[in-house]
XYZ file of C-alpha atoms in Angstrom:
405
model
C 146.987 62.414 219.998
C 148.963 60.601 217.527
C 151.234 61.868 214.477
C 151.386 61.317 210.373
C 154.780 60.837 209.220
C 156.447 64.138 208.670
C 158.342 62.347 205.524
C 154.741 62.058 203.518
C 153.454 65.922 203.768
C 156.885 66.870 201.893
C 156.031 65.604 198.829
C 154.707 68.800 196.498
C 151.673 68.884 194.340
C 150.538 66.183 193.153
C 151.444 62.695 191.647
C 151.783 64.184 187.404
C 149.619 60.819 186.587
C 146.862 61.366 188.254
C 147.199 65.759 187.337
C 146.857 64.439 184.538
C 143.968 62.830 184.725
C 141.910 65.077 186.254
C 142.837 67.997 183.177
C 141.558 65.358 180.562
C 138.615 64.604 183.037
C 137.331 68.225 183.037
C 138.466 68.454 179.351
C 135.940 66.046 178.300
C 133.052 66.646 180.620
C 133.165 70.278 179.116
C 133.873 69.703 174.795
C 131.245 65.972 175.236
C 132.435 66.473 171.219
C 135.662 66.446 170.754
C 137.567 62.686 170.712
C 140.206 62.803 173.063
C 142.925 59.758 172.236
C 145.058 59.419 175.318
C 148.966 58.859 174.262
C 150.356 59.973 177.340
C 150.186 57.156 180.327
C 152.404 53.720 179.584
C 149.078 51.083 179.523
C 148.810 48.726 177.438
C 146.153 48.162 175.104
C 146.204 45.033 173.380
C 144.732 42.009 175.026
C 146.707 39.347 176.240
C 148.618 36.606 174.394
C 146.288 32.911 173.601
C 148.836 31.308 175.557
C 148.564 33.284 178.942
C 144.876 32.970 178.197
C 145.272 29.697 178.082
C 146.894 29.113 181.302
C 145.502 31.532 182.928
C 142.172 29.334 182.310
C 143.856 25.822 183.085
C 145.270 27.526 186.685
C 141.647 28.506 187.784
C 140.190 25.127 187.045
C 143.707 23.591 189.346
C 142.208 26.302 192.578
C 139.029 23.819 191.568
C 140.658 21.150 192.888
C 140.707 19.601 196.284
C 143.833 18.056 195.332
C 145.765 20.749 192.944
C 144.758 23.939 195.083
C 147.271 25.969 196.034
C 147.778 28.586 199.016
C 149.635 31.141 200.124
C 153.072 31.058 197.458
C 156.328 30.517 198.317
C 157.730 34.655 199.866
C 160.354 34.132 196.490
C 157.697 32.454 194.065
C 157.299 29.017 192.360
C 159.748 27.478 191.407
C 158.593 26.828 188.123
C 158.427 30.641 187.108
C 162.402 31.528 188.591
C 163.460 28.128 187.137
C 161.638 29.700 183.692
C 162.852 33.057 184.461
C 166.829 32.650 185.365
C 167.208 30.083 181.931
C 165.207 32.441 179.801
C 166.239 35.886 180.932
C 170.009 35.743 182.105
C 171.317 32.038 181.329
C 170.322 32.111 177.975
C 172.029 35.534 177.570
C 175.057 34.178 179.328
C 173.780 35.471 182.727
C 174.620 33.123 186.084
C 172.074 34.100 187.793
C 169.819 31.739 189.201
C 166.261 30.941 191.808
C 167.187 31.790 194.112
C 168.730 35.185 193.113
C 165.620 36.196 192.070
C 161.765 37.517 193.930
C 158.909 37.474 192.816
C 156.578 40.046 193.124
C 152.647 42.424 191.610
C 155.584 44.839 190.318
C 158.448 46.350 189.258
C 156.634 49.978 190.112
C 156.037 48.278 194.078
C 159.669 46.815 194.250
C 161.280 50.441 192.501
C 159.881 52.109 195.741
C 160.389 49.137 199.090
C 164.282 48.579 197.575
C 164.434 51.428 198.642
C 163.884 50.310 202.421
C 167.497 48.003 202.952
C 169.175 49.923 202.645
C 171.201 53.108 205.324
C 168.723 55.722 206.132
C 171.626 58.385 205.629
C 172.126 56.816 201.916
C 172.457 59.378 199.031
C 170.865 58.618 195.942
C 171.823 60.199 192.502
C 169.644 59.515 189.581
C 168.777 60.531 186.081
C 166.908 63.697 185.407
C 164.712 63.131 183.794
C 163.479 60.206 185.755
C 160.875 57.643 186.426
C 159.132 60.078 189.924
C 158.356 56.748 192.274
C 162.137 56.598 192.714
C 162.704 59.727 194.325
C 159.285 59.589 195.756
C 159.972 56.928 197.804
C 162.436 57.983 199.370
C 161.331 61.025 199.986
C 158.293 59.249 201.957
C 161.925 57.717 204.096
C 163.757 61.101 204.439
C 166.477 60.793 203.422
C 166.265 64.022 200.062
C 166.760 67.529 202.415
C 164.697 69.909 201.731
C 162.615 70.430 198.148
C 163.357 74.234 196.215
C 160.161 74.395 194.249
C 161.792 76.859 192.126
C 163.589 73.783 190.434
C 161.281 71.251 191.890
C 165.003 69.481 193.275
C 166.019 67.993 196.223
C 169.057 69.406 198.034
C 170.377 65.865 198.862
C 169.171 64.629 195.514
C 172.334 64.110 192.900
C 170.887 64.661 189.521
C 172.148 63.636 186.333
C 170.938 64.791 183.039
C 170.001 63.446 180.248
C 169.113 66.297 177.946
C 169.898 65.926 174.045
C 173.222 68.071 174.204
C 174.630 64.762 176.378
C 173.043 61.724 173.943
C 170.553 61.838 176.965
C 173.278 59.750 178.840
C 174.053 60.654 182.019
C 177.561 61.736 182.855
C 179.234 60.065 185.974
C 178.289 61.565 189.314
C 180.722 64.179 190.643
C 180.054 63.279 193.857
C 180.073 60.064 194.866
C 176.725 58.288 196.078
C 175.348 55.333 197.980
C 172.145 54.145 195.707
C 172.636 54.731 191.435
C 168.569 54.881 190.023
C 169.651 53.579 185.973
C 166.190 53.366 183.749
C 167.181 52.107 180.268
C 165.292 51.717 177.942
C 165.175 54.855 179.834
C 161.165 56.089 181.091
C 160.835 59.080 179.184
C 163.169 59.787 177.004
C 163.065 56.462 175.362
C 166.865 56.004 175.309
C 169.553 53.840 176.312
C 173.193 52.647 177.055
C 175.194 50.153 174.483
C 176.862 47.386 176.974
C 179.982 49.524 177.188
C 178.443 52.573 178.800
C 176.479 50.555 180.689
C 180.198 48.807 181.597
C 181.704 52.092 182.581
C 178.738 52.287 185.697
C 179.286 49.162 186.539
C 182.984 49.845 187.182
C 182.280 53.263 188.375
C 179.898 51.872 191.305
C 181.723 48.697 192.669
C 185.406 50.745 192.469
C 183.013 53.382 194.583
C 180.853 51.547 196.901
C 177.252 51.490 195.355
C 174.745 49.592 194.363
C 172.861 50.244 191.157
C 169.612 49.939 191.304
C 169.105 48.664 186.922
C 164.731 49.056 185.924
C 165.123 46.966 183.149
C 160.940 47.386 182.485
C 161.545 48.137 179.144
C 164.355 46.061 177.095
C 161.356 44.137 174.958
C 161.777 46.755 172.687
C 165.698 46.661 172.079
C 166.408 46.175 168.698
C 169.557 47.081 168.578
C 172.736 43.804 168.521
C 174.729 46.310 171.374
C 171.959 46.956 173.533
C 172.695 45.064 176.851
C 168.818 43.343 178.230
C 170.462 42.506 181.575
C 173.107 44.455 183.468
C 174.434 41.392 184.504
C 176.317 41.427 180.650
C 178.006 43.469 182.053
C 180.757 42.029 183.694
C 180.515 42.298 187.835
C 177.581 43.622 187.462
C 176.461 40.316 190.612
C 178.539 42.487 193.192
C 176.644 45.893 192.480
C 173.405 45.823 190.828
C 169.804 45.368 191.651
C 168.287 44.110 188.515
C 163.846 44.960 188.275
C 161.953 43.772 185.132
C 158.272 43.786 184.088
C 155.696 41.531 182.753
C 153.111 44.438 181.877
C 155.387 46.356 179.904
C 157.049 42.845 177.638
C 153.856 40.567 177.931
C 151.082 43.094 178.585
C 150.258 41.841 182.458
C 149.860 45.434 183.031
C 145.743 44.243 184.648
C 146.798 40.800 185.994
C 150.427 42.706 187.932
C 153.480 40.266 187.810
C 157.105 41.211 187.888
C 159.795 40.378 189.746
C 163.634 41.511 191.536
C 166.670 40.114 191.001
C 169.899 40.470 194.455
C 172.917 38.615 193.862
C 173.773 36.384 196.515
C 177.363 38.749 195.699
C 176.327 42.148 196.809
C 177.174 42.395 199.761
C 177.849 45.843 202.049
C 180.941 46.762 203.587
C 180.059 45.116 206.390
C 179.294 41.906 204.596
C 176.054 41.293 205.090
C 174.563 39.626 202.091
C 171.489 42.268 200.786
C 169.544 39.122 199.310
C 169.198 37.797 202.718
C 167.612 41.256 204.183
C 165.201 41.303 200.620
C 164.521 37.827 201.145
C 163.422 38.504 205.097
C 161.605 41.643 203.643
C 159.926 39.871 201.576
C 159.037 37.352 204.128
C 157.788 39.787 206.155
C 156.032 42.482 204.232
C 154.693 40.519 201.381
C 152.121 37.142 200.395
C 153.333 36.708 196.603
C 151.600 37.424 192.995
C 148.770 34.793 193.022
C 149.628 31.422 192.351
C 147.028 31.810 189.038
C 149.109 34.848 187.582
C 152.441 32.979 188.522
C 151.156 30.279 185.797
C 149.999 32.796 183.146
C 153.708 34.358 183.396
C 155.584 30.653 182.762
C 153.729 30.938 179.708
C 155.118 33.313 178.666
C 158.108 31.531 178.282
C 157.587 28.184 176.462
C 157.320 28.891 172.319
C 154.000 29.493 171.848
C 154.160 33.044 174.388
C 157.715 34.120 173.512
C 156.163 34.203 169.654
C 152.735 36.214 171.212
C 155.553 38.437 172.871
C 157.114 39.094 170.657
C 153.938 39.486 168.042
C 152.662 42.387 171.248
C 155.543 44.228 171.063
C 156.534 44.340 167.266
C 152.529 46.324 167.277
C 153.687 48.630 169.743
C 156.771 49.183 167.777
C 155.371 49.618 164.996
C 153.488 52.404 166.377
C 156.506 53.809 167.934
C 157.910 54.009 164.539
C 154.490 55.429 163.393
C 155.258 58.665 165.586
C 158.284 58.932 165.738
C 158.645 59.943 161.656
C 155.153 61.019 161.770
C 156.875 63.692 163.638
C 159.397 64.404 161.915
C 157.885 64.670 158.915
C 155.967 67.490 160.994
C 159.712 69.159 162.009
C 159.944 68.226 165.192
C 162.820 67.832 167.423
C 162.156 63.905 168.314
C 163.558 60.898 169.932
C 163.267 57.369 171.501
C 160.769 55.325 169.247
C 163.648 53.603 168.516
C 164.869 50.363 171.880
C 160.818 52.249 173.169
C 157.368 52.127 173.766
C 158.403 56.057 174.090
C 158.828 58.680 172.069
C 160.321 61.801 173.605
C 159.985 65.656 171.650
C 160.991 68.536 172.119
C 158.622 71.140 172.091
C 158.279 73.853 169.446
C 157.907 77.705 170.250
C 160.095 77.617 173.932
C 156.994 76.600 174.652
C 156.710 75.133 178.119
C 155.516 71.343 178.303
C 152.668 72.405 180.244
C 151.928 74.937 177.697
C 152.658 71.882 175.152
C 150.342 69.846 177.029
C 147.835 72.229 177.005
C 148.162 72.773 173.521
C 147.669 69.343 171.840
C 145.270 68.564 174.383
C 142.682 71.386 173.334
C 143.632 71.844 169.123
C 144.519 67.856 168.703
C 142.514 66.736 171.629
C 145.757 64.319 171.983
C 146.915 63.062 175.581
C 150.594 63.230 175.762
C 152.357 63.070 179.627
C 154.517 66.675 180.067
C 158.381 66.561 181.142
C 158.781 68.398 183.383
C 156.771 65.724 185.713
C 159.761 64.136 185.126
C 162.078 66.412 187.017
C 163.571 69.469 186.108
C 165.906 68.740 182.717
C 162.402 67.355 180.915
C 161.161 70.292 180.613
C 160.992 72.175 177.426
C 160.229 68.244 176.182
C 156.794 66.098 176.184
C 156.247 62.346 176.151
C 154.126 59.993 174.306
C 153.453 56.789 174.452
C 153.517 53.762 171.208
C 150.658 51.797 173.628
C 147.661 52.687 171.953
C 145.340 51.046 169.597
C 146.625 51.435 165.617
C 144.210 53.414 164.389
C 144.357 56.012 167.580
C 148.758 56.174 166.859
C 147.658 57.499 162.863
C 144.728 59.536 164.484
C 147.155 60.860 166.758
C 149.898 61.835 164.932
C 147.407 63.068 161.502
C 145.882 65.839 164.436
C 149.100 66.760 165.406
C 150.771 67.204 161.792
C 147.874 69.005 160.693
C 148.043 71.772 163.129
């Protein structure tokens, strides 16, 4: 009789956002007269930028013509998109990332889960706590995390780096040496970030200790302060120790289109001189057939002058929401963080409520949905995440309802 991969059976409970969805659906069914405002999941609500829609229509027309039809995409992605990415996201910021170090995909979530495949099975991982659950869960599936302690909600072989108000949500360098370090800044879920000086310390540590940093920069478009790096490659020496993940989902509203890319520099090699760029290229070509041509053309349009202006307008609207949430909750007496360089606002739950108790309290009394911090890790307990991705009208209503409690 066949057997399943037992690592999958180690995953505790259900996925965070599935649990939230079930709770909200049950509440809505029991209270059909109430209007529930959802500020939990980080999904965008604004329409795609006009220049993106135009590019999609044009690409669809090309696909309907025999002379301009496109089948499978190149393994790394089309040259036109990788060139635009290289020039605009990196070389414009002084980062010498070339098109052949850029791998286009259909989502940063997929890449963040799959990139661990090219590392040794016994690799030790370090994660910020709270943490985007995919980082840990994908390594559980790979058998790297040891045993699970339900009481502390931690894995024995994972190095947790607490990020709390007490340390400014900036993790300390780990006392034990990891092989892989997951960093997400601006951070999901706390909304806080690192300065360039702080990030340089991590790059120096990784090069000194022989670690690889997997740097999730999905929210870089929301950075407003000058001393916050948009890419880890703004730091000296990052090409020899870091992989960067980027997403079109949040910076251009592509959650329904699916487009992202991962940067694996050619200078990044293991202790035996094996190129990670070559390994990821082989993995990419073996397991992936490429993002659709029409979606990659839409991504290219993001980098036009019109596209950049329209994306900035979109981001500005979400950050207007973030500012309203941040300031409104401060006025109501909450202890709040984030919302300046990120579309997420992170608040401490009142009266020592657990994060799930506060979830139920908000849902039942304000009919507002957020995300319990404990779902992101032990240090997320007694915290709660609200997103700025709702409409302006719903954001105002949600904050006003919370202030009225």
